[in-house]
mmCIF file with all atom_site columns, C-alpha atoms in Angstrom:
data_model
loop_
_atom_site.group_PDB
_atom_site.id
_atom_site.type_symbol
_atom_site.label_atom_id
_atom_site.label_alt_id
_atom_site.label_comp_id
_atom_site.label_asym_id
_atom_site.label_entity_id
_atom_site.label_seq_id
_atom_site.pdbx_PDB_ins_code
_atom_site.Cartn_x
_atom_site.Cartn_y
_atom_site.Cartn_z
_atom_site.occupancy
_atom_site.B_iso_or_equiv
_atom_site.pdbx_formal_charge
_atom_site.auth_seq_id
_atom_site.auth_comp_id
_atom_site.auth_asym_id
_atom_site.auth_atom_id
_atom_site.pdbx_PDB_model_num
ATOM 1   C CA . GLY K 1 1   ? 0.000   0.000  0.000   1.00 70.00 ? 1   GLY K CA 1
ATOM 2   C CA . GLU K 1 2   ? 0.912   3.638  -0.301  1.00 76.00 ? 2   GLU K CA 1
ATOM 3   C CA . ASN K 1 3   ? 2.995   5.523  2.209   1.00 86.00 ? 3   ASN K CA 1
ATOM 4   C CA . VAL K 1 4   ? 3.028   9.323  2.162   1.00 93.00 ? 4   VAL K CA 1
ATOM 5   C CA . GLU K 1 5   ? 5.604   11.375 4.029   1.00 96.00 ? 5   GLU K CA 1
ATOM 6   C CA . GLN K 1 6   ? 5.292   15.131 4.388   1.00 97.00 ? 6   GLN K CA 1
ATOM 7   C CA . HIS K 1 7   ? 7.890   17.716 5.416   1.00 97.00 ? 7   HIS K CA 1
ATOM 8   C CA . PRO K 1 8   ? 8.298   19.983 7.217   1.00 98.00 ? 8   PRO K CA 1
ATOM 9   C CA . SER K 1 9   ? 5.817   19.534 10.039  1.00 97.00 ? 9   SER K CA 1
ATOM 10  C CA . THR K 1 10  ? 5.987   23.240 10.852  1.00 98.00 ? 10  THR K CA 1
ATOM 11  C CA . LEU K 1 11  ? 6.943   26.154 8.641   1.00 98.00 ? 11  LEU K CA 1
ATOM 12  C CA . SER K 1 12  ? 7.186   29.785 9.608   1.00 98.00 ? 12  SER K CA 1
ATOM 13  C CA . VAL K 1 13  ? 7.719   32.471 6.964   1.00 98.00 ? 13  VAL K CA 1
ATOM 14  C CA . GLN K 1 14  ? 7.560   36.217 6.740   1.00 98.00 ? 14  GLN K CA 1
ATOM 15  C CA . GLU K 1 15  ? 4.687   37.746 4.852   1.00 98.00 ? 15  GLU K CA 1
ATOM 16  C CA . GLY K 1 16  ? 5.603   38.048 1.186   1.00 97.00 ? 16  GLY K CA 1
ATOM 17  C CA . ASP K 1 17  ? 8.086   35.200 1.248   1.00 98.00 ? 17  ASP K CA 1
ATOM 18  C CA . SER K 1 18  ? 7.547   31.838 -0.440  1.00 98.00 ? 18  SER K CA 1
ATOM 19  C CA . ALA K 1 19  ? 6.663   28.587 1.287   1.00 98.00 ? 19  ALA K CA 1
ATOM 20  C CA . VAL K 1 20  ? 7.452   25.117 0.013   1.00 98.00 ? 20  VAL K CA 1
ATOM 21  C CA . ILE K 1 21  ? 6.044   21.868 1.384   1.00 98.00 ? 21  ILE K CA 1
ATOM 22  C CA . LYS K 1 22  ? 7.237   18.506 0.112   1.00 98.00 ? 22  LYS K CA 1
ATOM 23  C CA . CYS K 1 23  ? 5.703   15.052 0.053   1.00 97.00 ? 23  CYS K CA 1
ATOM 24  C CA . THR K 1 24  ? 7.044   11.706 -1.030  1.00 96.00 ? 24  THR K CA 1
ATOM 25  C CA . TYR K 1 25  ? 5.018   8.660  -1.943  1.00 93.00 ? 25  TYR K CA 1
ATOM 26  C CA . SER K 1 26  ? 5.899   5.032  -2.350  1.00 90.00 ? 26  SER K CA 1
ATOM 27  C CA . ASP K 1 27  ? 3.546   3.574  -4.961  1.00 87.00 ? 27  ASP K CA 1
ATOM 28  C CA . SER K 1 28  ? 4.783   4.308  -8.473  1.00 85.00 ? 28  SER K CA 1
ATOM 29  C CA . ALA K 1 29  ? 1.311   3.560  -9.831  1.00 84.00 ? 29  ALA K CA 1
ATOM 30  C CA . SER K 1 30  ? -0.217  6.532  -7.996  1.00 87.00 ? 30  SER K CA 1
ATOM 31  C CA . ASN K 1 31  ? -1.672  9.000  -10.468 1.00 87.00 ? 31  ASN K CA 1
ATOM 32  C CA . TYR K 1 32  ? -3.470  11.741 -8.536  1.00 90.00 ? 32  TYR K CA 1
ATOM 33  C CA . PHE K 1 33  ? -2.042  14.112 -5.930  1.00 94.00 ? 33  PHE K CA 1
ATOM 34  C CA . PRO K 1 34  ? -4.249  16.683 -4.218  1.00 94.00 ? 34  PRO K CA 1
ATOM 35  C CA . TRP K 1 35  ? -3.310  19.299 -1.660  1.00 97.00 ? 35  TRP K CA 1
ATOM 36  C CA . TYR K 1 36  ? -5.733  20.388 1.034   1.00 96.00 ? 36  TYR K CA 1
ATOM 37  C CA . LYS K 1 37  ? -5.773  23.401 3.341   1.00 97.00 ? 37  LYS K CA 1
ATOM 38  C CA . GLN K 1 38  ? -7.391  23.052 6.746   1.00 96.00 ? 38  GLN K CA 1
ATOM 39  C CA . GLU K 1 39  ? -8.045  25.959 9.049   1.00 95.00 ? 39  GLU K CA 1
ATOM 40  C CA . LEU K 1 40  ? -8.559  25.307 12.743  1.00 90.00 ? 40  LEU K CA 1
ATOM 41  C CA . GLY K 1 41  ? -11.771 23.411 13.403  1.00 88.00 ? 41  GLY K CA 1
ATOM 42  C CA . LYS K 1 42  ? -12.842 23.457 9.774   1.00 92.00 ? 42  LYS K CA 1
ATOM 43  C CA . ARG K 1 43  ? -13.058 21.043 6.894   1.00 94.00 ? 43  ARG K CA 1
ATOM 44  C CA . PRO K 1 44  ? -10.091 20.336 4.611   1.00 94.00 ? 44  PRO K CA 1
ATOM 45  C CA . GLN K 1 45  ? -10.455 22.270 1.378   1.00 94.00 ? 45  GLN K CA 1
ATOM 46  C CA . LEU K 1 46  ? -8.881  21.309 -1.906  1.00 94.00 ? 46  LEU K CA 1
ATOM 47  C CA . ILE K 1 47  ? -6.533  24.052 -3.066  1.00 96.00 ? 47  ILE K CA 1
ATOM 48  C CA . ILE K 1 48  ? -4.795  22.413 -6.005  1.00 97.00 ? 48  ILE K CA 1
ATOM 49  C CA . ASP K 1 49  ? -4.263  18.961 -7.473  1.00 95.00 ? 49  ASP K CA 1
ATOM 50  C CA . ILE K 1 50  ? -2.096  17.374 -10.112 1.00 94.00 ? 50  ILE K CA 1
ATOM 51  C CA . ARG K 1 51  ? -2.378  14.237 -12.194 1.00 91.00 ? 51  ARG K CA 1
ATOM 52  C CA . SER K 1 52  ? 0.553   12.112 -13.163 1.00 85.00 ? 52  SER K CA 1
ATOM 53  C CA . ASN K 1 53  ? 0.499   13.118 -16.815 1.00 86.00 ? 53  ASN K CA 1
ATOM 54  C CA . VAL K 1 54  ? 1.830   16.618 -16.042 1.00 88.00 ? 54  VAL K CA 1
ATOM 55  C CA . GLY K 1 55  ? 4.823   17.883 -14.137 1.00 92.00 ? 55  GLY K CA 1
ATOM 56  C CA . GLU K 1 56  ? 3.542   21.223 -12.903 1.00 96.00 ? 56  GLU K CA 1
ATOM 57  C CA . LYS K 1 57  ? 0.309   23.063 -12.342 1.00 96.00 ? 57  LYS K CA 1
ATOM 58  C CA . LYS K 1 58  ? -0.206  26.644 -11.243 1.00 97.00 ? 58  LYS K CA 1
ATOM 59  C CA . ASP K 1 59  ? -3.162  28.596 -9.914  1.00 95.00 ? 59  ASP K CA 1
ATOM 60  C CA . GLN K 1 60  ? -2.314  32.204 -9.082  1.00 96.00 ? 60  GLN K CA 1
ATOM 61  C CA . ARG K 1 61  ? -0.004  32.130 -6.045  1.00 97.00 ? 61  ARG K CA 1
ATOM 62  C CA . ILE K 1 62  ? -0.158  28.374 -5.655  1.00 98.00 ? 62  ILE K CA 1
ATOM 63  C CA . ALA K 1 63  ? 1.701   25.775 -7.689  1.00 98.00 ? 63  ALA K CA 1
ATOM 64  C CA . VAL K 1 64  ? 2.326   22.066 -7.442  1.00 98.00 ? 64  VAL K CA 1
ATOM 65  C CA . THR K 1 65  ? 5.219   20.201 -9.027  1.00 97.00 ? 65  THR K CA 1
ATOM 66  C CA . LEU K 1 66  ? 5.446   16.458 -9.528  1.00 96.00 ? 66  LEU K CA 1
ATOM 67  C CA . ASN K 1 67  ? 8.561   14.366 -10.031 1.00 95.00 ? 67  ASN K CA 1
ATOM 68  C CA . LYS K 1 68  ? 7.397   10.877 -10.902 1.00 92.00 ? 68  LYS K CA 1
ATOM 69  C CA . THR K 1 69  ? 10.887  9.458  -11.112 1.00 92.00 ? 69  THR K CA 1
ATOM 70  C CA . ALA K 1 70  ? 11.762  10.541 -7.603  1.00 94.00 ? 70  ALA K CA 1
ATOM 71  C CA . LYS K 1 71  ? 8.175   9.987  -6.402  1.00 94.00 ? 71  LYS K CA 1
ATOM 72  C CA . HIS K 1 72  ? 7.739   13.328 -4.785  1.00 94.00 ? 72  HIS K CA 1
ATOM 73  C CA . PHE K 1 73  ? 5.483   16.317 -5.225  1.00 97.00 ? 73  PHE K CA 1
ATOM 74  C CA . SER K 1 74  ? 5.666   19.777 -3.736  1.00 98.00 ? 74  SER K CA 1
ATOM 75  C CA . LEU K 1 75  ? 3.352   22.660 -2.934  1.00 98.00 ? 75  LEU K CA 1
ATOM 76  C CA . HIS K 1 76  ? 4.672   26.159 -3.601  1.00 98.00 ? 76  HIS K CA 1
ATOM 77  C CA . ILE K 1 77  ? 2.978   29.258 -2.217  1.00 98.00 ? 77  ILE K CA 1
ATOM 78  C CA . THR K 1 78  ? 4.410   32.584 -3.362  1.00 98.00 ? 78  THR K CA 1
ATOM 79  C CA . GLU K 1 79  ? 3.847   36.036 -1.880  1.00 98.00 ? 79  GLU K CA 1
ATOM 80  C CA . THR K 1 80  ? 2.462   34.509 1.290   1.00 98.00 ? 80  THR K CA 1
ATOM 81  C CA . GLN K 1 81  ? -0.187  36.364 3.248   1.00 97.00 ? 81  GLN K CA 1
ATOM 82  C CA . PRO K 1 82  ? -1.303  35.958 6.876   1.00 96.00 ? 82  PRO K CA 1
ATOM 83  C CA . GLU K 1 83  ? -4.515  34.281 5.686   1.00 96.00 ? 83  GLU K CA 1
ATOM 84  C CA . ASP K 1 84  ? -2.396  31.496 4.205   1.00 98.00 ? 84  ASP K CA 1
ATOM 85  C CA . SER K 1 85  ? -1.690  30.386 7.784   1.00 98.00 ? 85  SER K CA 1
ATOM 86  C CA . ALA K 1 86  ? -3.255  26.939 8.183   1.00 98.00 ? 86  ALA K CA 1
ATOM 87  C CA . VAL K 1 87  ? -2.405  23.246 8.118   1.00 97.00 ? 87  VAL K CA 1
ATOM 88  C CA . TYR K 1 88  ? -1.687  21.839 4.670   1.00 98.00 ? 88  TYR K CA 1
ATOM 89  C CA . PHE K 1 89  ? -2.059  18.162 3.806   1.00 97.00 ? 89  PHE K CA 1
ATOM 90  C CA . CYS K 1 90  ? -0.824  16.313 0.782   1.00 97.00 ? 90  CYS K CA 1
ATOM 91  C CA . ALA K 1 91  ? -2.542  13.107 -0.271  1.00 94.00 ? 91  ALA K CA 1
ATOM 92  C CA . ALA K 1 92  ? -2.153  10.190 -2.627  1.00 90.00 ? 92  ALA K CA 1
ATOM 93  C CA . PRO K 1 93  ? -4.135  7.106  -3.587  1.00 83.00 ? 93  PRO K CA 1
ATOM 94  C CA . LYS K 1 94  ? -3.880  4.519  -0.837  1.00 78.00 ? 94  LYS K CA 1
ATOM 95  C CA . ASP K 1 95  ? -3.546  1.347  -2.872  1.00 68.00 ? 95  ASP K CA 1
ATOM 96  C CA . THR K 1 96  ? -3.180  0.071  -6.391  1.00 59.00 ? 96  THR K CA 1
ATOM 97  C CA . GLY K 1 97  ? -6.889  0.473  -6.942  1.00 59.00 ? 97  GLY K CA 1
ATOM 98  C CA . GLY K 1 98  ? -6.458  4.117  -6.072  1.00 58.00 ? 98  GLY K CA 1
ATOM 99  C CA . PHE K 1 99  ? -9.895  4.551  -4.666  1.00 74.00 ? 99  PHE K CA 1
ATOM 100 C CA . LYS K 1 100 ? -9.007  5.395  -1.104  1.00 83.00 ? 100 LYS K CA 1
ATOM 101 C CA . THR K 1 101 ? -6.790  8.304  -0.148  1.00 87.00 ? 101 THR K CA 1
ATOM 102 C CA . ILE K 1 102 ? -3.979  8.461  2.356   1.00 89.00 ? 102 ILE K CA 1
ATOM 103 C CA . PHE K 1 103 ? -3.002  11.819 3.817   1.00 93.00 ? 103 PHE K CA 1
ATOM 104 C CA . GLY K 1 104 ? 0.368   13.130 4.825   1.00 95.00 ? 104 GLY K CA 1
ATOM 105 C CA . ALA K 1 105 ? 0.963   14.130 8.427   1.00 96.00 ? 105 ALA K CA 1
ATOM 106 C CA . GLY K 1 106 ? 0.362   17.794 7.671   1.00 97.00 ? 106 GLY K CA 1
ATOM 107 C CA . THR K 1 107 ? 2.399   21.002 7.711   1.00 98.00 ? 107 THR K CA 1
ATOM 108 C CA . ARG K 1 108 ? 1.462   23.843 10.004  1.00 97.00 ? 108 ARG K CA 1
ATOM 109 C CA . LEU K 1 109 ? 2.231   27.061 8.130   1.00 98.00 ? 109 LEU K CA 1
ATOM 110 C CA . PHE K 1 110 ? 2.611   30.335 10.007  1.00 98.00 ? 110 PHE K CA 1
ATOM 111 C CA . VAL K 1 111 ? 2.828   33.525 7.979   1.00 98.00 ? 111 VAL K CA 1
ATOM 112 C CA . LYS K 1 112 ? 4.085   36.399 10.088  1.00 96.00 ? 112 LYS K CA 1
ATOM 113 C CA . ALA K 1 113 ? 2.886   39.867 9.252   1.00 92.00 ? 113 ALA K CA 1
ATOM 114 C CA . GLY C 2 1   ? -21.302 22.507 -6.690  1.00 68.00 ? 1   GLY C CA 1
ATOM 115 C CA . ALA C 2 2   ? -20.134 19.355 -4.882  1.00 80.00 ? 2   ALA C CA 1
ATOM 116 C CA . VAL C 2 3   ? -21.384 20.274 -1.429  1.00 89.00 ? 3   VAL C CA 1
ATOM 117 C CA . VAL C 2 4   ? -21.285 17.795 1.440   1.00 94.00 ? 4   VAL C CA 1
ATOM 118 C CA . SER C 2 5   ? -23.373 18.521 4.504   1.00 95.00 ? 5   SER C CA 1
ATOM 119 C CA . GLN C 2 6   ? -22.552 16.921 7.859   1.00 97.00 ? 6   GLN C CA 1
ATOM 120 C CA . HIS C 2 7   ? -24.629 17.056 11.031  1.00 97.00 ? 7   HIS C CA 1
ATOM 121 C CA . PRO C 2 8   ? -24.416 17.607 13.886  1.00 97.00 ? 8   PRO C CA 1
ATOM 122 C CA . SER C 2 9   ? -21.379 19.855 14.025  1.00 96.00 ? 9   SER C CA 1
ATOM 123 C CA . TRP C 2 10  ? -20.883 19.437 17.751  1.00 96.00 ? 10  TRP C CA 1
ATOM 124 C CA . VAL C 2 11  ? -21.962 16.815 20.254  1.00 96.00 ? 11  VAL C CA 1
ATOM 125 C CA . ILE C 2 12  ? -21.357 16.553 23.973  1.00 96.00 ? 12  ILE C CA 1
ATOM 126 C CA . CYS C 2 13  ? -22.775 13.530 25.719  1.00 94.00 ? 13  CYS C CA 1
ATOM 127 C CA . LYS C 2 14  ? -22.289 11.151 28.601  1.00 96.00 ? 14  LYS C CA 1
ATOM 128 C CA . SER C 2 15  ? -20.226 7.997  28.443  1.00 96.00 ? 15  SER C CA 1
ATOM 129 C CA . GLY C 2 16  ? -22.264 5.044  27.181  1.00 96.00 ? 16  GLY C CA 1
ATOM 130 C CA . THR C 2 17  ? -24.416 7.094  24.842  1.00 95.00 ? 17  THR C CA 1
ATOM 131 C CA . SER C 2 18  ? -24.669 6.243  21.151  1.00 97.00 ? 18  SER C CA 1
ATOM 132 C CA . VAL C 2 19  ? -24.214 9.121  18.730  1.00 97.00 ? 19  VAL C CA 1
ATOM 133 C CA . LYS C 2 20  ? -25.322 9.249  15.088  1.00 97.00 ? 20  LYS C CA 1
ATOM 134 C CA . ILE C 2 21  ? -23.623 11.510 12.557  1.00 98.00 ? 21  ILE C CA 1
ATOM 135 C CA . GLU C 2 22  ? -25.142 12.182 9.145   1.00 97.00 ? 22  GLU C CA 1
ATOM 136 C CA . CYS C 2 23  ? -23.314 12.952 5.920   1.00 96.00 ? 23  CYS C CA 1
ATOM 137 C CA . ARG C 2 24  ? -25.236 14.112 2.854   1.00 95.00 ? 24  ARG C CA 1
ATOM 138 C CA . SER C 2 25  ? -24.112 14.958 -0.649  1.00 91.00 ? 25  SER C CA 1
ATOM 139 C CA . LEU C 2 26  ? -26.401 17.856 -1.570  1.00 91.00 ? 26  LEU C CA 1
ATOM 140 C CA . ASP C 2 27  ? -25.910 18.296 -5.290  1.00 86.00 ? 27  ASP C CA 1
ATOM 141 C CA . PHE C 2 28  ? -24.376 15.099 -6.533  1.00 85.00 ? 28  PHE C CA 1
ATOM 142 C CA . GLN C 2 29  ? -24.723 11.380 -6.068  1.00 84.00 ? 29  GLN C CA 1
ATOM 143 C CA . ALA C 2 30  ? -22.078 9.571  -4.099  1.00 83.00 ? 30  ALA C CA 1
ATOM 144 C CA . THR C 2 31  ? -22.000 5.818  -4.353  1.00 78.00 ? 31  THR C CA 1
ATOM 145 C CA . THR C 2 32  ? -19.079 5.887  -1.965  1.00 85.00 ? 32  THR C CA 1
ATOM 146 C CA . MET C 2 33  ? -18.387 8.083  1.025   1.00 91.00 ? 33  MET C CA 1
ATOM 147 C CA . PHE C 2 34  ? -15.483 8.045  3.430   1.00 94.00 ? 34  PHE C CA 1
ATOM 148 C CA . TRP C 2 35  ? -15.331 8.512  7.181   1.00 96.00 ? 35  TRP C CA 1
ATOM 149 C CA . TYR C 2 36  ? -12.254 9.993  8.819   1.00 96.00 ? 36  TYR C CA 1
ATOM 150 C CA . ARG C 2 37  ? -11.224 10.665 12.387  1.00 97.00 ? 37  ARG C CA 1
ATOM 151 C CA . GLN C 2 38  ? -8.859  13.464 13.300  1.00 96.00 ? 38  GLN C CA 1
ATOM 152 C CA . PHE C 2 39  ? -7.267  13.902 16.709  1.00 94.00 ? 39  PHE C CA 1
ATOM 153 C CA . PRO C 2 40  ? -5.877  17.322 17.702  1.00 91.00 ? 40  PRO C CA 1
ATOM 154 C CA . LYS C 2 41  ? -2.840  18.351 15.675  1.00 90.00 ? 41  LYS C CA 1
ATOM 155 C CA . GLN C 2 42  ? -2.883  15.110 13.726  1.00 93.00 ? 42  GLN C CA 1
ATOM 156 C CA . SER C 2 43  ? -3.712  14.056 10.216  1.00 94.00 ? 43  SER C CA 1
ATOM 157 C CA . LEU C 2 44  ? -6.922  12.581 8.877   1.00 94.00 ? 44  LEU C CA 1
ATOM 158 C CA . MET C 2 45  ? -7.104  8.863  9.488   1.00 94.00 ? 45  MET C CA 1
ATOM 159 C CA . LEU C 2 46  ? -9.433  6.872  7.268   1.00 93.00 ? 46  LEU C CA 1
ATOM 160 C CA . MET C 2 47  ? -11.813 4.789  9.342   1.00 95.00 ? 47  MET C CA 1
ATOM 161 C CA . ALA C 2 48  ? -14.038 3.207  6.747   1.00 94.00 ? 48  ALA C CA 1
ATOM 162 C CA . THR C 2 49  ? -15.397 3.379  3.242   1.00 91.00 ? 49  THR C CA 1
ATOM 163 C CA . SER C 2 50  ? -19.160 3.566  3.030   1.00 88.00 ? 50  SER C CA 1
ATOM 164 C CA . ASN C 2 51  ? -20.712 1.873  0.011   1.00 83.00 ? 51  ASN C CA 1
ATOM 165 C CA . GLU C 2 52  ? -24.279 2.546  -1.050  1.00 83.00 ? 52  GLU C CA 1
ATOM 166 C CA . GLY C 2 53  ? -26.404 -0.561 -0.714  1.00 83.00 ? 53  GLY C CA 1
ATOM 167 C CA . SER C 2 54  ? -23.703 -2.744 0.757   1.00 84.00 ? 54  SER C CA 1
ATOM 168 C CA . LYS C 2 55  ? -21.566 -3.195 3.828   1.00 87.00 ? 55  LYS C CA 1
ATOM 169 C CA . ALA C 2 56  ? -18.913 -0.681 4.733   1.00 91.00 ? 56  ALA C CA 1
ATOM 170 C CA . THR C 2 57  ? -15.245 -1.530 4.438   1.00 91.00 ? 57  THR C CA 1
ATOM 171 C CA . TYR C 2 58  ? -13.304 -0.813 7.603   1.00 94.00 ? 58  TYR C CA 1
ATOM 172 C CA . GLU C 2 59  ? -9.638  0.011  7.925   1.00 93.00 ? 59  GLU C CA 1
ATOM 173 C CA . GLN C 2 60  ? -7.398  -2.139 10.059  1.00 92.00 ? 60  GLN C CA 1
ATOM 174 C CA . GLY C 2 61  ? -7.838  -1.445 13.738  1.00 93.00 ? 61  GLY C CA 1
ATOM 175 C CA . VAL C 2 62  ? -11.284 0.132  13.429  1.00 95.00 ? 62  VAL C CA 1
ATOM 176 C CA . GLU C 2 63  ? -14.002 -1.800 15.258  1.00 94.00 ? 63  GLU C CA 1
ATOM 177 C CA . LYS C 2 64  ? -16.981 -2.280 12.973  1.00 93.00 ? 64  LYS C CA 1
ATOM 178 C CA . ASP C 2 65  ? -19.290 -3.044 15.883  1.00 95.00 ? 65  ASP C CA 1
ATOM 179 C CA . LYS C 2 66  ? -18.230 0.180  17.542  1.00 96.00 ? 66  LYS C CA 1
ATOM 180 C CA . PHE C 2 67  ? -18.591 2.395  14.489  1.00 97.00 ? 67  PHE C CA 1
ATOM 181 C CA . LEU C 2 68  ? -21.724 1.410  12.602  1.00 96.00 ? 68  LEU C CA 1
ATOM 182 C CA . ILE C 2 69  ? -22.029 2.750  9.082   1.00 94.00 ? 69  ILE C CA 1
ATOM 183 C CA . ASN C 2 70  ? -25.167 2.792  6.981   1.00 91.00 ? 70  ASN C CA 1
ATOM 184 C CA . HIS C 2 71  ? -25.312 4.061  3.415   1.00 89.00 ? 71  HIS C CA 1
ATOM 185 C CA . ALA C 2 72  ? -28.982 3.745  2.581   1.00 83.00 ? 72  ALA C CA 1
ATOM 186 C CA . SER C 2 73  ? -29.108 6.046  -0.436  1.00 87.00 ? 73  SER C CA 1
ATOM 187 C CA . LEU C 2 74  ? -26.859 7.685  -2.984  1.00 86.00 ? 74  LEU C CA 1
ATOM 188 C CA . THR C 2 75  ? -26.837 10.890 -0.970  1.00 90.00 ? 75  THR C CA 1
ATOM 189 C CA . LEU C 2 76  ? -26.766 9.818  2.672   1.00 93.00 ? 76  LEU C CA 1
ATOM 190 C CA . SER C 2 77  ? -24.327 7.925  4.859   1.00 94.00 ? 77  SER C CA 1
ATOM 191 C CA . THR C 2 78  ? -24.516 7.711  8.651   1.00 95.00 ? 78  THR C CA 1
ATOM 192 C CA . LEU C 2 79  ? -21.910 6.859  11.250  1.00 97.00 ? 79  LEU C CA 1
ATOM 193 C CA . THR C 2 80  ? -23.099 5.723  14.654  1.00 97.00 ? 80  THR C CA 1
ATOM 194 C CA . VAL C 2 81  ? -20.607 5.645  17.493  1.00 97.00 ? 81  VAL C CA 1
ATOM 195 C CA . THR C 2 82  ? -22.092 3.045  19.805  1.00 97.00 ? 82  THR C CA 1
ATOM 196 C CA . SER C 2 83  ? -21.657 3.180  23.561  1.00 96.00 ? 83  SER C CA 1
ATOM 197 C CA . ALA C 2 84  ? -19.216 6.046  23.228  1.00 95.00 ? 84  ALA C CA 1
ATOM 198 C CA . HIS C 2 85  ? -16.438 6.499  25.782  1.00 95.00 ? 85  HIS C CA 1
ATOM 199 C CA . PRO C 2 86  ? -14.066 9.413  26.440  1.00 96.00 ? 86  PRO C CA 1
ATOM 200 C CA . GLU C 2 87  ? -11.398 7.884  24.188  1.00 95.00 ? 87  GLU C CA 1
ATOM 201 C CA . ASP C 2 88  ? -13.855 8.171  21.281  1.00 96.00 ? 88  ASP C CA 1
ATOM 202 C CA . SER C 2 89  ? -13.782 11.947 21.620  1.00 96.00 ? 89  SER C CA 1
ATOM 203 C CA . SER C 2 90  ? -12.456 13.296 18.344  1.00 96.00 ? 90  SER C CA 1
ATOM 204 C CA . PHE C 2 91  ? -13.250 15.257 15.194  1.00 96.00 ? 91  PHE C CA 1
ATOM 205 C CA . TYR C 2 92  ? -15.104 13.049 12.717  1.00 97.00 ? 92  TYR C CA 1
ATOM 206 C CA . ILE C 2 93  ? -15.236 14.113 9.060   1.00 97.00 ? 93  ILE C CA 1
ATOM 207 C CA . CYS C 2 94  ? -16.986 12.540 6.127   1.00 96.00 ? 94  CYS C CA 1
ATOM 208 C CA . SER C 2 95  ? -16.164 13.007 2.480   1.00 94.00 ? 95  SER C CA 1
ATOM 209 C CA . ALA C 2 96  ? -17.572 12.021 -0.862  1.00 91.00 ? 96  ALA C CA 1
ATOM 210 C CA . ARG C 2 97  ? -16.161 11.810 -4.316  1.00 81.00 ? 97  ARG C CA 1
ATOM 211 C CA . ASP C 2 98  ? -17.898 12.596 -7.562  1.00 71.00 ? 98  ASP C CA 1
ATOM 212 C CA . LEU C 2 99  ? -18.426 9.765  -9.995  1.00 65.00 ? 99  LEU C CA 1
ATOM 213 C CA . GLY C 2 100 ? -15.377 9.431  -12.198 1.00 59.00 ? 100 GLY C CA 1
ATOM 214 C CA . GLY C 2 101 ? -13.086 7.276  -10.167 1.00 61.00 ? 101 GLY C CA 1
ATOM 215 C CA . ALA C 2 102 ? -10.089 7.747  -7.988  1.00 61.00 ? 102 ALA C CA 1
ATOM 216 C CA . ALA C 2 103 ? -8.458  10.658 -9.816  1.00 70.00 ? 103 ALA C CA 1
ATOM 217 C CA . GLN C 2 104 ? -11.035 13.090 -8.523  1.00 77.00 ? 104 GLN C CA 1
ATOM 218 C CA . PRO C 2 105 ? -10.985 15.361 -5.495  1.00 83.00 ? 105 PRO C CA 1
ATOM 219 C CA . GLN C 2 106 ? -12.833 14.518 -2.325  1.00 86.00 ? 106 GLN C CA 1
ATOM 220 C CA . HIS C 2 107 ? -15.392 16.933 -0.944  1.00 90.00 ? 107 HIS C CA 1
ATOM 221 C CA . PHE C 2 108 ? -15.490 17.110 2.809   1.00 94.00 ? 108 PHE C CA 1
ATOM 222 C CA . GLY C 2 109 ? -18.260 17.806 5.257   1.00 96.00 ? 109 GLY C CA 1
ATOM 223 C CA . ASP C 2 110 ? -17.756 20.391 7.997   1.00 95.00 ? 110 ASP C CA 1
ATOM 224 C CA . GLY C 2 111 ? -16.962 17.699 10.529  1.00 96.00 ? 111 GLY C CA 1
ATOM 225 C CA . THR C 2 112 ? -18.469 16.723 13.859  1.00 97.00 ? 112 THR C CA 1
ATOM 226 C CA . ARG C 2 113 ? -16.670 17.447 17.091  1.00 96.00 ? 113 ARG C CA 1
ATOM 227 C CA . LEU C 2 114 ? -17.586 14.692 19.520  1.00 97.00 ? 114 LEU C CA 1
ATOM 228 C CA . SER C 2 115 ? -16.889 15.099 23.217  1.00 96.00 ? 115 SER C CA 1
ATOM 229 C CA . ILE C 2 116 ? -17.695 12.252 25.577  1.00 96.00 ? 116 ILE C CA 1
ATOM 230 C CA . LEU C 2 117 ? -17.806 13.123 29.257  1.00 94.00 ? 117 LEU C CA 1
#
């Protein structure tokens, strides 16, 4: 089955700086990699996702890159703002069937004004 | 679109009580829904996969007699925590995925914060 590792567990940046969160996965057959943002006490919300047929996807200040060879994918947030402060989770299909999802341990991002 | 409604949002009850949580897909049909548990400052842990019209599939270590799941229609799944104890206190979140298979995002409910006294 899949194993997803996420780093760092905590990240503190100054407003305006960039933040990068990395995840590695173990199953080379995995083909879908979403990123979720969760604010305290609220639901996880999808912020960006990438499928295995592309290497990069961008949506305004948020981008995700995928390296299939190395089996890792990263979330990039540029020009960070205080409202970006939250916990971010990466995810990947749990097994070869890919129907279930396994989440990374999460990264707590603090953006200091 | 793709809204998932979860109720109640907050429950406080005495030890030994059974608690039912509802998860509804409001604007799409979900043949499969997922139930997660999240402890403070931890990740989402999949408890079970709820399949419409059939038995739920539980993850290893999750007691099926403790966490009863019913998926009676394409838009409703329920999780009942039976004879709840303080160690069952947690944040429970459901999710559903649009038809189209695994390479689709999950849509989460708002979660239920369960506190057992």
